[in-house]
């Protein structure tokens, strides 16, 4: 949520900042800005997307080998030019970009107002910029020390970078609760919210941890804690190829990522799934598996699509492992008094590993003695680091705001965890274990088969492009698939969509059904097939228009439906990984046909680092 990029080195900074902002735009895109320093500080900012900023600065003189940039997802203050970052301090000499929320900003602001400070924006970030200057003046100290002192007084979350006219070769960065990474090149440094804008230049990175600050001065990096203890930067090698964050021949990142799923799932299983042995090698949780097998219960915390993956996992963890599972919205879990303690396991699922509510839920459960297993995609992300152990999904960078390959790879990991656990607990026999591994191994191929229906799904999308509402129904393992399908449609195409367990339809949603209401059923062959047929009949009796996802060769549901999408046969516990694919494609095409910005849907952001 909000993207930060900063550069200092031998090159002109503007092209690097601009490209960095483009690569970070999925984090927020309601306004963008840059500050360049070439003797004098120059700040340019504009409401709208990064392309609006680019047009705005086209005729300006954009020189300077040091600079900072920001793309915003608004929290305090409307998305307009004034509220865009960088925010400039009172002297006009200090510019600051910030990701996060300063919770005590109104108290700080009131103090500053009393002292005569004037504010040009409604942001908490401007408060911080003025406050740092005020602290420097009061303490007559260096800017670095002023930043440190000011941050000890700040409540909230931040990742920030500061550029000052008084220190022309210096960037000061700090982090608490929002991600930040430094890239170390040849005579140049990059500071960014994630590695996407850095990977084109260097593979040497340092992840800043919470309560740490970094100073890059005259091409030297030094780090310290906010308690003023010097730290040695831990340089790591970045394992990411540039093409993984580029669209290639695809029109949108989302479409690229939908089509990447067979590869992403294979990458996720590589080195872990050994069908012939048969065995599962889950190194990340090896030392916890005995304890996990004795767990009283497993609690899953997540948000958005990751929460839907958790719901599917609840079904197969309970079915195969016979352990009670609760799936919690992280945002709810953290604000009630959950009964959780030593002996309990919490699975935190998060693509980004940075979602503020999931991270807070993890911290809470950890403080209460639970063991935390992280299932994240982004390596070295906050949740991955906060967890006691974990497994990466290895899906590669997911740039499209609507999550696709993260979901299917999360399910892959969760299924492997469930089977490993079931094997340990003796709740599945050897034959079943082997069969389930075999099924899992065929998923990439099955996804490839479904992807061949791309054009067919596009035609269905055309038929429904003007629908004002849409209902998604499924039972058992396919109920979370219905939720995920509905989420994809509403976030991308702005069509109101609801996902429901099909049997619950008669307790409410059935009142909405008429000839204008498309109803998407996932009616693949499983133990509830017969029941869902009755639900389709109920919709048809009320003249609803039905799209069904069925197993190849289906005879009954297909006859009832107006539109049919076939998927290959699959064990029902793994069907969500297959059945979700046409729903991703349907939402994608509906959005494209309706002229929506698929990769940057309005009001959303990829990584939600605020509560
Ligand atoms: C945002 C994204 C969703 C994602 C959710 C949870 O809402 O737009 O695609 O599912 O956050 O994100 P996480 O990174 O924790 O999986």
mmCIF file of N, CA and C and ligand atoms in Angstrom, residues 303-306 349-355 358 383 398 401-403 410 488 491 604-608, ligand 1:
data_model
loop_
_atom_site.group_PDB
_atom_site.id
_atom_site.type_symbol
_atom_site.label_atom_id
_atom_site.label_comp_id
_atom_site.label_asym_id
_atom_site.label_seq_id
_atom_site.Cartn_x
_atom_site.Cartn_y
_atom_site.Cartn_z
ATOM 1 N N UNK A 303 -6.569 -12.632 4.914
ATOM 2 C CA UNK A 303 -7.509 -11.641 4.379
ATOM 3 C C UNK A 303 -7.726 -11.921 2.890
ATOM 4 N N UNK A 304 -8.842 -11.441 2.389
ATOM 5 C CA UNK A 304 -9.101 -11.467 0.940
ATOM 6 C C UNK A 304 -9.026 -12.866 0.361
ATOM 7 N N UNK A 305 -8.372 -12.953 -0.780
ATOM 8 C CA UNK A 305 -8.246 -14.235 -1.477
ATOM 9 C C UNK A 305 -7.526 -15.268 -0.613
ATOM 10 N N UNK A 306 -6.573 -14.821 0.161
ATOM 11 C CA UNK A 306 -5.838 -15.760 1.025
ATOM 12 C C UNK A 306 -6.780 -16.382 2.055
ATOM 13 N N UNK A 349 -1.787 -16.996 6.223
ATOM 14 C CA UNK A 349 -1.653 -17.090 4.761
ATOM 15 C C UNK A 349 -1.638 -15.679 4.189
ATOM 16 N N UNK A 350 -0.626 -15.367 3.421
ATOM 17 C CA UNK A 350 -0.549 -14.028 2.838
ATOM 18 C C UNK A 350 0.377 -14.037 1.638
ATOM 19 N N UNK A 351 -0.145 -13.625 0.501
ATOM 20 C CA UNK A 351 0.695 -13.521 -0.691
ATOM 21 C C UNK A 351 1.840 -12.564 -0.438
ATOM 22 N N UNK A 352 1.496 -11.354 -0.039
ATOM 23 C CA UNK A 352 2.518 -10.305 0.117
ATOM 24 C C UNK A 352 3.365 -10.510 1.366
ATOM 25 N N UNK A 353 2.757 -11.146 2.368
ATOM 26 C CA UNK A 353 3.441 -11.250 3.659
ATOM 27 C C UNK A 353 3.491 -9.925 4.385
ATOM 28 N N UNK A 354 2.709 -8.943 3.922
ATOM 29 C CA UNK A 354 2.762 -7.609 4.521
ATOM 30 C C UNK A 354 1.401 -7.114 4.985
ATOM 31 N N UNK A 355 0.345 -7.850 4.749
ATOM 32 C CA UNK A 355 -0.995 -7.364 5.083
ATOM 33 C C UNK A 355 -1.057 -7.038 6.583
ATOM 34 N N UNK A 358 -3.165 -9.219 8.995
ATOM 35 C CA UNK A 358 -2.647 -10.584 9.165
ATOM 36 C C UNK A 358 -1.391 -10.549 10.027
ATOM 37 N N UNK A 383 5.529 -11.103 7.439
ATOM 38 C CA UNK A 383 4.865 -12.260 8.056
ATOM 39 C C UNK A 383 5.790 -13.471 8.007
ATOM 40 N N UNK A 398 3.607 -11.580 -7.957
ATOM 41 C CA UNK A 398 2.233 -11.392 -8.438
ATOM 42 C C UNK A 398 1.982 -9.891 -8.464
ATOM 43 N N UNK A 401 -3.427 -6.756 -9.282
ATOM 44 C CA UNK A 401 -3.997 -6.502 -7.955
ATOM 45 C C UNK A 401 -4.915 -7.653 -7.534
ATOM 46 N N UNK A 402 -5.664 -8.192 -8.491
ATOM 47 C CA UNK A 402 -6.526 -9.336 -8.154
ATOM 48 C C UNK A 402 -5.667 -10.597 -8.127
ATOM 49 N N UNK A 403 -5.707 -11.271 -7.017
ATOM 50 C CA UNK A 403 -4.830 -12.420 -6.802
ATOM 51 C C UNK A 403 -5.298 -13.637 -7.598
ATOM 52 N N UNK A 410 -1.124 -21.209 -2.954
ATOM 53 C CA UNK A 410 -1.423 -21.348 -1.513
ATOM 54 C C UNK A 410 -2.123 -22.680 -1.271
ATOM 55 N N UNK A 488 -13.523 -11.942 -7.306
ATOM 56 C CA UNK A 488 -12.805 -11.559 -8.530
ATOM 57 C C UNK A 488 -13.697 -10.661 -9.380
ATOM 58 N N UNK A 491 -14.288 -7.070 -7.693
ATOM 59 C CA UNK A 491 -13.134 -6.176 -7.599
ATOM 60 C C UNK A 491 -12.658 -5.701 -8.967
ATOM 61 N N UNK A 604 -8.545 -0.145 -4.910
ATOM 62 C CA UNK A 604 -7.855 -1.312 -4.332
ATOM 63 C C UNK A 604 -6.347 -1.122 -4.361
ATOM 64 N N UNK A 605 -5.667 -1.962 -3.631
ATOM 65 C CA UNK A 605 -4.203 -2.007 -3.711
ATOM 66 C C UNK A 605 -3.790 -3.442 -3.484
ATOM 67 N N UNK A 606 -2.627 -3.764 -3.984
ATOM 68 C CA UNK A 606 -2.169 -5.150 -3.918
ATOM 69 C C UNK A 606 -1.760 -5.547 -2.505
ATOM 70 N N UNK A 607 -1.094 -4.627 -1.862
ATOM 71 C CA UNK A 607 -0.518 -4.980 -0.573
ATOM 72 C C UNK A 607 -1.079 -3.997 0.452
ATOM 73 N N UNK A 608 -1.914 -4.506 1.348
ATOM 74 C CA UNK A 608 -2.666 -3.613 2.227
ATOM 75 C C UNK A 608 -1.942 -3.495 3.570
HETATM 76 C C1 LIG B 1 -5.648 -7.178 -1.029
HETATM 77 C C2 LIG B 1 -5.415 -7.729 -2.422
HETATM 78 C C3 LIG B 1 -5.990 -9.146 -2.514
HETATM 79 C C4 LIG B 1 -5.397 -10.029 -1.434
HETATM 80 C C5 LIG B 1 -5.568 -9.405 -0.037
HETATM 81 C C6 LIG B 1 -4.744 -10.155 1.001
HETATM 82 O O1 LIG B 1 -6.998 -6.985 -0.817
HETATM 83 O O2 LIG B 1 -6.018 -6.898 -3.398
HETATM 84 O O3 LIG B 1 -5.695 -9.683 -3.786
HETATM 85 O O4 LIG B 1 -6.014 -11.278 -1.456
HETATM 86 O O5 LIG B 1 -5.108 -8.060 -0.033
HETATM 87 O O6 LIG B 1 -3.391 -10.001 0.676
HETATM 88 P P1 LIG B 1 -2.243 -10.971 1.107
HETATM 89 O O7 LIG B 1 -1.007 -10.365 0.505
HETATM 90 O O8 LIG B 1 -2.208 -10.952 2.597
HETATM 91 O O9 LIG B 1 -2.540 -12.307 0.568
#
